[in-house]
Amino acid sequence: MNMQRVKTIIIKDWKEIGKSKQAVLPMIIVPLIFVVALPVIITLTASTSSLSIVTSGGPETFLKNFPAQLIPQEFNERQKTVYAILLYFFAPFFLFIPVMVSNIIASYSFAGEKEQKTIEGLLYTPVTDNELIFSKILTSFMPGVVISWVCFIIYGIIVNFLGFPMFHCIIFPNLNWLVLAFFLVPAISFLSLASVVMVSQKAASAWEAQQVAVLLILPILGLVISQAAGLIYLNASVSSLVGIIFLLIDILFFRRIVRNFNRERVITKV
Amino acid sequence: MQFAIETFNLTKNFGQLIAVEGINIAVEGGSVFGFLGPNGAGKTTTVRLLNGLLKPSGGSARVLGMDIQQESDFIRAKCGVQTDTNLYEKLTARENLEIWGMLYGLKGNELTSRMNALLEMFGLAERRDDLVGTFSKGMKQKLSIARELIHDPEILFLDEPTAGLDPEAAEELLQYLKRFVENKRRTIFLCSHRLEEVEFLCDSIAIIFKGKILITGKIEELINNLWKENWFTIRLEKISQEFISTLKNQKYISDVAVSDQKIMVALPDEKDISRAISTLVGLNANIFEVHRDRHSLKDIYFSVIPQDKK
């Protein structure tokens, strides 16, 4: 595999996508809400004794059934509530970030290139099928994972900084977040882009290809609702289990993409 | 002889549709080959087959001596294929060239100097850092050709290269392409509807229609084979019936036609034109002009493409 060609295609895609406002804006705004707005509201309202405003509705049931063993026992009730919300209730929300980033980039990189008809030019160059698949996958996979990690770090800094006066210790990350960051995020990021690649073969535009994200957003919403209803909690074991399921689907999808990819199919489906 | 491109009953079907049917063409290295035919005739499919983008349904082909199925990666590294709309419009002219150069293995000073030379040559140097989306059709056309020249390909596939160019730019490009072939011994496979430019550039042609090659060969030879007689036009001050009947009675004249103040004569032997002129002078005809009617590629094209497509 010629890495110069792989690198060239990745950089080319990033440059192009970086110039599209429709692609870049959601990738900035959504993480900002999850990473900055939510923890700031929770920690600040907790310190001004108005936590009930935030915990009314969804988190109330969540907190009532929350397993006690997941929270350090030395915390008082207020600390336990904030800890459960910051480290567990918000966790599934973070899965939206890799799904969204990988979905948007893959849509532009695959379906967008077909839509613009630039793919044919690329297919006439010496780039091999494997180089093309590999570079297109990395184009979407790397930002999905890296942006999520950066979000985790910022979230961690905000949570620890604003939470320190209340907890008097560093609370982020716990084991659940490490599993989330290093296992679940890469697995779901790949799943997101692989779904786009598969529908791109039939989708007429990048926008159409993006709609497949619904298939991944629904199970994540399911997790959020299940947690809110106190049915399931996204702890390290649940995250690992979900990660393994996603990984198995990833492997199936990857084999299918590699098997189905050939120049003729790409050209004749344009 | 080693041909740059050679096809052997090359066929491509898409389900029931036969896009290319058993075509046989041979393109000499260091020449310009014109590939003509109406829209949907099979030109693009042939270019895609030759560059390994499509797999043949039957037959085979060799490009630069390499089999199109076994060695398509090698073939693509040695060829450049310009098609109409495949530039990255959100990137600059320089970025478009740079990406292509890097995909063909160029880097550093070599890439920079080739990029600069091409931008200069195509008059795009001042717009090098502008987004391609802001370019006119003609500028995009020039850039798309420049991009395919960045790695100095051995075979350049061109699709309507002068479309969208103003007459000066079109002439300049044609002259450049001629030099490209003559000086560097490169080969051009030219798909075009512009018969004058094909005639100016090409040594040999093939005309494809509904997936089949109707005719192929050197333009001059094709004309000589299709039209055995030499037609001459004689413009006179006044035409009389006597002139026409006398000419028709001459054994060395095979046909006579009349239009306005002109008489057209068909001569199996071109030397007999002086005899025809002497005959008219003997009849006191005032001759203003005599010229030979040369057949062109246009005549070949319209004589082989079936009537309903004319």
XYZ file of C-alpha atoms in Angstrom:
580
model
C 0.000 0.000 0.000
C 1.372 3.396 -1.023
C 1.059 5.608 2.059
C 1.768 8.842 0.145
C -1.382 8.250 -1.888
C -3.414 7.318 1.209
C -2.213 10.467 3.011
C -2.929 12.634 -0.046
C -6.543 11.471 -0.297
C -7.141 11.934 3.438
C -5.735 15.468 3.441
C -7.633 16.307 0.257
C -10.922 15.177 1.842
C -10.273 17.050 5.081
C -9.429 20.243 3.191
C -12.610 19.976 1.143
C -14.882 19.146 4.085
C -13.233 21.873 6.166
C -14.447 24.412 3.616
C -18.073 23.303 3.914
C -20.008 25.205 6.605
C -22.834 22.664 6.625
C -20.319 19.975 7.550
C -18.206 21.906 10.049
C -20.868 23.775 12.067
C -22.646 20.739 13.577
C -19.249 19.202 14.386
C -18.465 22.276 16.514
C -21.869 23.119 17.999
C -23.004 19.659 19.153
C -19.781 18.817 21.057
C -19.827 22.287 22.624
C -23.294 21.612 24.068
C -22.327 18.212 25.500
C -18.831 19.096 26.604
C -19.179 22.627 27.919
C -22.803 23.615 28.435
C -24.093 20.515 30.264
C -21.299 20.060 32.858
C -21.165 23.800 33.546
C -24.918 23.929 34.189
C -24.853 20.838 36.440
C -21.851 21.842 38.550
C -22.893 25.486 38.863
C -26.531 24.721 39.724
C -25.359 22.102 42.219
C -23.186 24.662 44.007
C -26.047 27.164 44.100
C -28.344 24.578 45.714
C -30.817 24.514 42.848
C -30.033 21.030 41.570
C -33.642 19.973 41.777
C -34.399 22.113 38.719
C -31.994 20.038 36.666
C -32.846 16.688 38.204
C -36.586 17.017 37.850
C -37.965 14.978 34.959
C -35.556 12.406 33.468
C -32.737 12.232 35.997
C -35.139 11.914 38.935
C -36.119 8.320 38.125
C -32.528 7.709 37.043
C -31.251 8.702 40.489
C -33.917 6.834 42.424
C -32.884 3.456 40.956
C -29.177 4.216 40.568
C -27.016 1.283 41.869
C -25.272 2.487 45.031
C -22.095 0.466 44.353
C -21.254 2.659 41.329
C -20.727 5.741 43.532
C -17.985 6.216 46.143
C -19.720 5.599 49.472
C -17.974 8.477 51.269
C -19.915 11.065 49.187
C -22.911 12.835 50.692
C -26.298 12.851 48.948
C -25.685 16.025 46.922
C -22.230 14.758 45.809
C -23.734 11.385 44.865
C -26.406 13.051 42.728
C -23.964 15.260 40.836
C -21.472 12.384 40.451
C -24.141 10.049 39.021
C -25.325 12.677 36.564
C -21.872 13.788 35.408
C -20.294 10.365 35.118
C -23.216 8.151 34.137
C -26.277 10.061 33.005
C -24.352 12.069 30.394
C -22.161 9.184 29.206
C -24.441 7.957 26.382
C -24.832 11.522 25.102
C -21.137 11.442 24.238
C -21.722 8.609 21.801
C -23.581 11.065 19.592
C -20.273 12.846 18.904
C -18.378 10.010 17.106
C -21.594 8.935 15.348
C -22.203 12.458 14.084
C -18.622 13.341 13.129
C -17.932 10.070 11.309
C -21.333 10.211 9.633
C -20.915 13.747 8.313
C -17.351 13.220 7.074
C -18.084 9.826 5.502
C -21.131 11.258 3.721
C -19.061 14.018 2.143
C -16.089 11.764 1.478
C -18.004 8.914 -0.205
C -21.463 10.038 -1.348
C -20.306 13.663 -1.786
C -17.500 12.629 -4.136
C -19.963 10.570 -6.156
C -22.454 13.433 -6.150
C -19.836 15.880 -7.462
C -18.680 13.244 -9.981
C -15.077 13.782 -8.884
C -14.756 10.099 -7.991
C -14.212 9.116 -11.636
C -11.108 11.304 -11.879
C -9.730 9.647 -8.757
C -10.429 6.183 -10.147
C -8.303 6.982 -13.223
C -5.232 7.617 -11.035
C -2.931 4.791 -9.901
C -4.704 4.610 -6.510
C -5.541 0.949 -5.860
C -8.906 -0.244 -4.570
C -7.440 -1.034 -1.148
C -5.714 2.356 -0.892
C -8.970 4.078 -1.767
C -11.034 2.164 0.816
C -8.343 2.508 3.493
C -7.917 6.254 2.958
C -11.648 6.939 2.825
C -12.231 4.949 6.044
C -9.400 6.759 7.871
C -10.689 10.121 6.600
C -13.885 9.628 8.611
C -12.645 7.343 11.408
C -9.788 9.483 12.707
C -11.772 12.710 13.235
C -14.645 10.731 14.813
C -12.298 9.262 17.418
C -9.970 12.225 17.889
C -12.758 14.813 18.246
C -14.481 12.534 20.778
C -11.243 12.187 22.759
C -10.684 15.922 22.724
C -14.256 16.349 23.964
C -13.617 13.862 26.775
C -10.508 15.754 27.827
C -12.305 19.116 27.826
C -15.266 17.564 29.645
C -12.873 16.040 32.176
C -11.119 19.342 32.786
C -14.417 21.197 33.258
C -15.912 18.501 35.497
C -12.798 18.222 37.654
C -12.190 21.976 37.795
C -15.752 23.023 38.573
C -16.452 19.936 40.687
C -13.298 20.176 42.834
C -14.773 22.596 45.401
C -17.608 20.115 45.930
C -15.755 16.762 45.747
C -12.271 17.829 46.947
C -10.825 15.198 44.601
C -10.512 14.325 40.893
C -13.631 12.394 39.854
C -13.140 12.085 36.063
C -12.448 9.699 34.366
C -13.713 6.507 35.967
C -13.424 3.017 34.432
C -16.683 3.454 32.522
C -15.368 6.521 30.669
C -12.111 4.780 29.804
C -14.044 1.871 28.244
C -16.240 4.420 26.515
C -13.302 6.413 25.133
C -10.973 3.626 24.065
C -13.377 0.894 23.032
C -16.922 2.057 22.473
C -16.069 5.318 20.660
C -13.774 3.708 18.021
C -16.288 0.870 17.540
C -19.275 3.166 17.076
C -17.272 5.617 14.954
C -16.420 2.827 12.533
C -20.001 1.578 12.553
C -21.224 5.052 11.694
C -18.913 5.489 8.704
C -19.379 1.898 7.499
C -23.155 2.404 7.423
C -22.664 5.525 5.311
C -20.324 3.700 2.931
C -22.861 0.963 2.405
C -25.784 3.285 1.719
C -23.531 5.547 -0.403
C -23.620 2.909 -3.119
C -27.293 3.722 -3.598
C -27.599 7.236 -2.205
C -27.727 9.998 -4.788
C -26.284 12.674 -2.494
C -24.288 13.249 0.686
C -27.459 14.458 2.367
C -29.255 11.209 1.564
C -26.338 9.155 2.846
C -26.392 11.070 6.137
C -29.895 9.846 6.901
C -28.501 6.437 7.839
C -27.280 8.050 11.093
C -30.828 7.604 12.405
C -30.147 3.859 12.600
C -27.381 4.505 15.111
C -28.913 7.433 16.908
C -31.993 5.381 17.823
C -30.138 2.738 19.903
C -28.182 5.511 21.647
C -31.439 7.324 22.406
C -32.681 3.965 23.682
C -29.737 3.875 26.111
C -30.449 7.432 27.250
C -34.134 6.659 27.829
C -33.370 3.327 29.517
C -31.023 5.095 31.903
C -33.510 7.853 32.563
C -36.160 5.228 33.307
C -33.740 3.422 35.610
C -33.833 0.249 33.503
C -30.172 0.034 32.505
C -27.035 1.938 33.516
C -24.125 2.492 31.172
C -21.383 1.236 33.496
C -18.108 -0.362 32.402
C -19.659 -3.819 31.863
C -22.609 -2.525 29.830
C -20.263 -0.303 27.781
C -17.986 -3.280 27.103
C -20.937 -5.438 26.062
C -22.316 -2.756 23.750
C -18.773 -2.238 22.389
C -18.386 -5.963 21.638
C -21.724 -6.005 19.779
C -20.683 -2.958 17.733
C -17.267 -4.499 17.057
C -18.850 -7.679 15.688
C -21.114 -5.634 13.414
C -18.046 -3.571 12.392
C -16.221 -6.708 11.289
C -19.228 -7.870 9.246
C -19.625 -4.455 7.636
C -15.885 -4.117 6.893
C -15.788 -7.501 5.138
C -18.837 -6.554 3.125
C -17.390 -3.187 2.111
C -14.068 -4.689 0.998
C -15.812 -7.530 -0.867
C -18.251 -5.237 -2.645
C -15.872 -2.436 -3.547
C -14.712 -2.299 -7.121
C -14.250 0.478 -9.645
C -16.935 -0.792 -11.977
C -19.573 -0.722 -9.234
C -18.583 2.802 -8.199
C -18.641 4.060 -11.798
C -21.838 2.424 -12.935
C -23.757 3.470 -9.802
C -22.846 7.153 -10.247
C 5.076 -2.923 -34.459
C 4.397 -2.210 -30.800
C 1.132 -0.315 -30.549
C 0.422 2.053 -27.661
C -3.135 0.759 -27.584
C -4.471 -2.380 -29.196
C -7.884 -3.969 -28.724
C -8.982 -7.437 -29.763
C -12.760 -7.881 -30.102
C -13.180 -5.817 -26.955
C -16.766 -6.079 -25.712
C -18.697 -4.642 -22.802
C -22.295 -5.416 -21.869
C -24.346 -3.867 -19.098
C -27.039 -6.482 -18.715
C -28.910 -6.568 -22.015
C -27.266 -3.382 -23.263
C -24.203 -3.879 -25.457
C -22.140 -0.731 -24.886
C -19.075 -1.840 -26.868
C -19.239 -4.718 -29.332
C -16.127 -6.528 -30.493
C -14.060 -3.457 -31.282
C -10.612 -3.715 -32.873
C -8.448 -0.622 -32.924
C -4.706 -0.080 -33.010
C -3.087 3.173 -31.955
C 0.534 3.776 -32.918
C 2.838 5.137 -30.240
C 3.733 8.810 -30.714
C 0.579 9.623 -32.656
C -2.772 11.290 -32.094
C -5.720 8.970 -32.501
C -9.182 10.443 -32.959
C -12.067 8.469 -31.493
C -15.290 9.787 -32.968
C -18.931 9.016 -32.626
C -22.217 10.530 -31.494
C -23.188 10.706 -27.805
C -23.785 7.272 -26.326
C -21.820 5.522 -29.072
C -19.419 3.835 -26.607
C -16.475 6.280 -26.447
C -16.478 6.751 -22.663
C -17.011 3.034 -22.047
C -13.984 2.288 -24.245
C -11.788 4.758 -22.321
C -12.985 3.260 -19.030
C -12.219 -0.246 -20.287
C -8.739 0.724 -21.481
C -7.923 2.196 -18.062
C -9.267 -0.727 -16.064
C -12.303 1.060 -14.612
C -14.571 -1.484 -16.232
C -13.976 -5.173 -16.819
C -14.494 -6.395 -20.390
C -17.375 -8.796 -21.014
C -15.373 -10.263 -23.882
C -12.183 -9.810 -25.873
C -9.060 -8.139 -24.549
C -6.839 -5.116 -24.940
C -3.269 -4.044 -24.322
C -2.169 -0.564 -23.345
C 1.585 0.118 -23.505
C 1.966 -3.629 -23.998
C 0.143 -4.399 -20.723
C -3.072 -6.369 -20.386
C -5.906 -4.072 -19.244
C -7.214 -6.601 -16.740
C -3.958 -7.835 -15.239
C -1.958 -4.592 -15.173
C -4.539 -1.836 -14.771
C -2.690 -0.173 -11.852
C 0.459 0.080 -14.007
C -1.549 1.409 -16.971
C -3.189 4.096 -14.847
C 0.205 5.198 -13.529
C 1.410 5.757 -17.109
C -1.709 7.388 -18.529
C -3.606 10.594 -17.887
C -7.358 10.768 -18.442
C -9.062 14.134 -18.751
C -12.833 14.064 -18.448
C -15.216 16.985 -18.338
C -16.100 17.655 -14.688
C -13.839 16.108 -12.119
C -11.944 18.959 -10.505
C -12.263 19.670 -6.794
C -14.091 22.988 -6.852
C -13.627 23.770 -3.155
C -9.851 23.543 -3.548
C -7.505 25.948 -5.318
C -5.905 25.375 -8.723
C -2.572 24.740 -7.012
C -4.105 22.239 -4.578
C -5.792 20.364 -7.425
C -2.471 19.996 -9.252
C -0.563 19.191 -6.065
C -2.964 16.371 -5.085
C -2.752 14.840 -8.562
C 1.033 15.082 -8.623
C 1.273 13.364 -5.249
C -1.101 10.601 -6.325
C 1.293 9.946 -9.218
C 4.269 9.819 -6.852
C 5.703 13.310 -7.381
C 6.915 15.416 -4.480
C 9.216 18.243 -3.420
C 10.919 20.444 -5.982
C 9.989 18.243 -8.922
C 6.286 18.608 -8.131
C 6.583 22.353 -7.535
C 8.468 23.017 -10.753
C 6.035 20.939 -12.859
C 3.074 22.656 -11.220
C 4.515 26.096 -11.886
C 5.370 25.252 -15.485
C 1.840 23.972 -16.207
C 0.130 26.908 -14.465
C 2.324 29.258 -16.486
C 1.735 27.421 -19.750
C -2.049 27.386 -19.369
C -2.182 31.023 -18.230
C -3.431 30.125 -14.754
C -0.433 31.280 -12.704
C -2.164 34.410 -11.407
C -5.219 32.431 -10.287
C -3.232 29.589 -8.722
C -4.534 30.278 -5.180
C -8.163 30.885 -6.176
C -10.842 28.264 -5.622
C -11.584 26.302 -8.785
C -15.309 26.892 -8.170
C -14.732 30.544 -9.107
C -13.150 29.660 -12.480
C -14.811 30.033 -15.890
C -15.573 26.895 -17.890
C -12.559 27.518 -20.113
C -10.207 27.893 -17.139
C -11.527 24.690 -15.600
C -10.987 22.966 -18.914
C -7.371 24.120 -19.038
C -6.786 23.082 -15.440
C -8.282 19.640 -16.007
C -5.842 19.098 -18.894
C -2.919 20.534 -16.902
C -3.745 18.136 -14.081
C -3.464 15.145 -16.398
C -0.114 16.382 -17.710
C 1.476 16.766 -14.266
C 3.125 13.326 -14.366
C 4.089 13.570 -18.044
C 1.900 10.621 -19.121
C 2.863 8.332 -21.960
C -0.737 8.266 -23.172
C -3.090 11.175 -22.705
C -6.825 10.478 -23.034
C -8.711 13.664 -23.830
C -12.455 14.244 -23.959
C -13.485 17.342 -25.963
C -10.367 19.247 -24.835
C -11.293 22.557 -26.486
C -14.901 22.656 -25.226
C -15.486 25.979 -23.496
C -12.253 27.553 -24.730
C -12.224 30.778 -26.736
C -10.768 30.445 -30.271
C -7.310 31.766 -29.257
C -7.049 29.445 -26.278
C -8.328 26.510 -28.336
C -5.727 27.167 -31.042
C -2.989 27.511 -28.426
C -3.994 24.227 -26.809
C -4.083 22.369 -30.122
C -0.607 23.662 -30.968
C 0.644 22.576 -27.555
C -0.833 19.100 -27.953
C 0.804 18.764 -31.367
C 4.181 19.686 -29.840
C 3.535 17.343 -26.911
C 3.209 14.444 -29.331
C 5.987 15.461 -31.731
C 8.656 16.491 -29.216
C 8.048 13.909 -26.539
C 6.824 11.026 -28.690
C 3.722 10.810 -26.494
C 0.379 9.367 -27.609
C -2.984 11.106 -27.469
C -6.329 9.305 -27.586
C -8.740 12.077 -28.480
C -12.510 11.734 -28.078
C -14.144 14.657 -29.826
C -17.056 15.855 -31.895
C -15.052 18.731 -33.356
C -14.081 17.221 -36.654
C -11.821 20.107 -37.729
C -9.658 19.781 -34.638
C -9.525 16.012 -34.986
C -8.403 16.444 -38.590
C -5.784 19.004 -37.507
C -4.345 16.814 -34.747
C -4.956 13.212 -35.694
C -3.039 10.784 -37.852
C -5.580 8.002 -37.527
C -9.180 7.758 -36.455
C -11.923 5.322 -35.583
C -15.616 6.087 -35.797
C -17.762 4.233 -33.299
C -21.524 3.978 -33.558
C -23.821 1.998 -31.257
C -20.790 0.213 -29.804
C -19.358 -0.905 -33.151
C -16.399 0.483 -35.049
C -17.701 1.614 -38.440
C -14.350 2.606 -39.884
C -10.769 2.974 -38.714
C -7.458 3.893 -40.293
C -5.313 6.823 -41.419
C -7.449 9.769 -42.524
C -5.716 10.175 -45.902
C -6.000 6.487 -46.732
C -9.653 6.405 -45.723
C -10.415 9.336 -48.051
C -8.565 7.702 -50.944
C -10.405 4.444 -50.381
C -13.826 6.038 -50.054
C -13.507 8.455 -52.985
C -11.536 7.060 -55.905
C -12.283 10.006 -58.197
C -10.817 13.476 -58.095
C -13.397 16.235 -58.164
C -12.498 19.670 -59.521
C -14.656 22.821 -59.501
C -14.389 25.214 -62.450
C -15.969 28.683 -62.020
C -16.950 30.359 -65.275
C -18.270 33.748 -66.349
C -21.244 32.034 -67.971
C -22.292 28.410 -68.371
C -23.739 27.148 -71.606
C -25.348 23.779 -72.387
C -22.604 23.272 -74.994
C -19.903 23.293 -72.304
C -21.740 20.661 -70.262
C -22.525 18.306 -73.137
C -18.976 18.559 -74.513
C -17.464 17.757 -71.136
C -19.858 14.823 -70.662
C -18.660 13.363 -73.948
C -14.996 13.326 -72.876
C -13.891 9.775 -72.040
C -11.444 10.895 -69.362
C -14.281 12.594 -67.411
C -16.417 10.175 -65.391
C -19.042 12.631 -64.121
C -20.150 16.242 -64.542
C -22.295 18.326 -62.194
C -23.453 21.946 -62.342
C -24.151 24.464 -59.590
C -24.584 28.282 -60.027
C -21.726 29.448 -62.221
C -19.660 26.346 -61.481
C -19.075 23.087 -63.275
C -17.794 20.151 -61.248
C -15.936 17.390 -63.036
C -14.900 13.987 -61.713
C -11.588 12.675 -63.074
C -10.246 9.180 -62.424
C -6.776 10.626 -63.178
C -6.106 14.057 -61.676
C -3.669 14.955 -64.513
C -6.617 15.186 -66.911
C -7.737 18.498 -65.398
C -5.532 20.350 -67.928
C -7.327 18.530 -70.764
C -10.701 19.556 -69.345
C -9.566 23.177 -69.107
C -8.213 23.082 -72.712
C -11.575 21.737 -73.907
C -13.424 24.638 -72.243
C -10.919 27.217 -73.552
C -11.447 25.736 -77.031
C -15.165 26.530 -76.596
C -14.301 30.185 -75.759
C -15.298 29.771 -72.103
C -14.050 32.470 -69.706
C -12.573 30.563 -66.740
C -12.235 32.530 -63.463
C -11.140 29.814 -61.070
C -10.239 26.125 -60.885
C -9.770 24.268 -57.609
C -9.642 20.739 -56.385
C -12.390 19.602 -54.036
C -10.688 17.808 -51.185
C -12.675 15.425 -49.067
C -12.373 15.948 -45.377
C -12.885 14.000 -42.182
C -16.346 15.526 -42.065
C -17.162 13.756 -45.349
C -15.886 10.469 -43.940
C -17.919 10.933 -40.752
C -21.185 11.702 -42.477
C -20.695 9.027 -45.087
C -20.356 6.225 -42.525
C -22.750 7.304 -39.754
C -26.206 5.919 -40.660
C -28.691 8.362 -42.207
C -31.046 8.671 -39.244
C -28.179 10.078 -37.126
C -27.177 12.723 -39.637
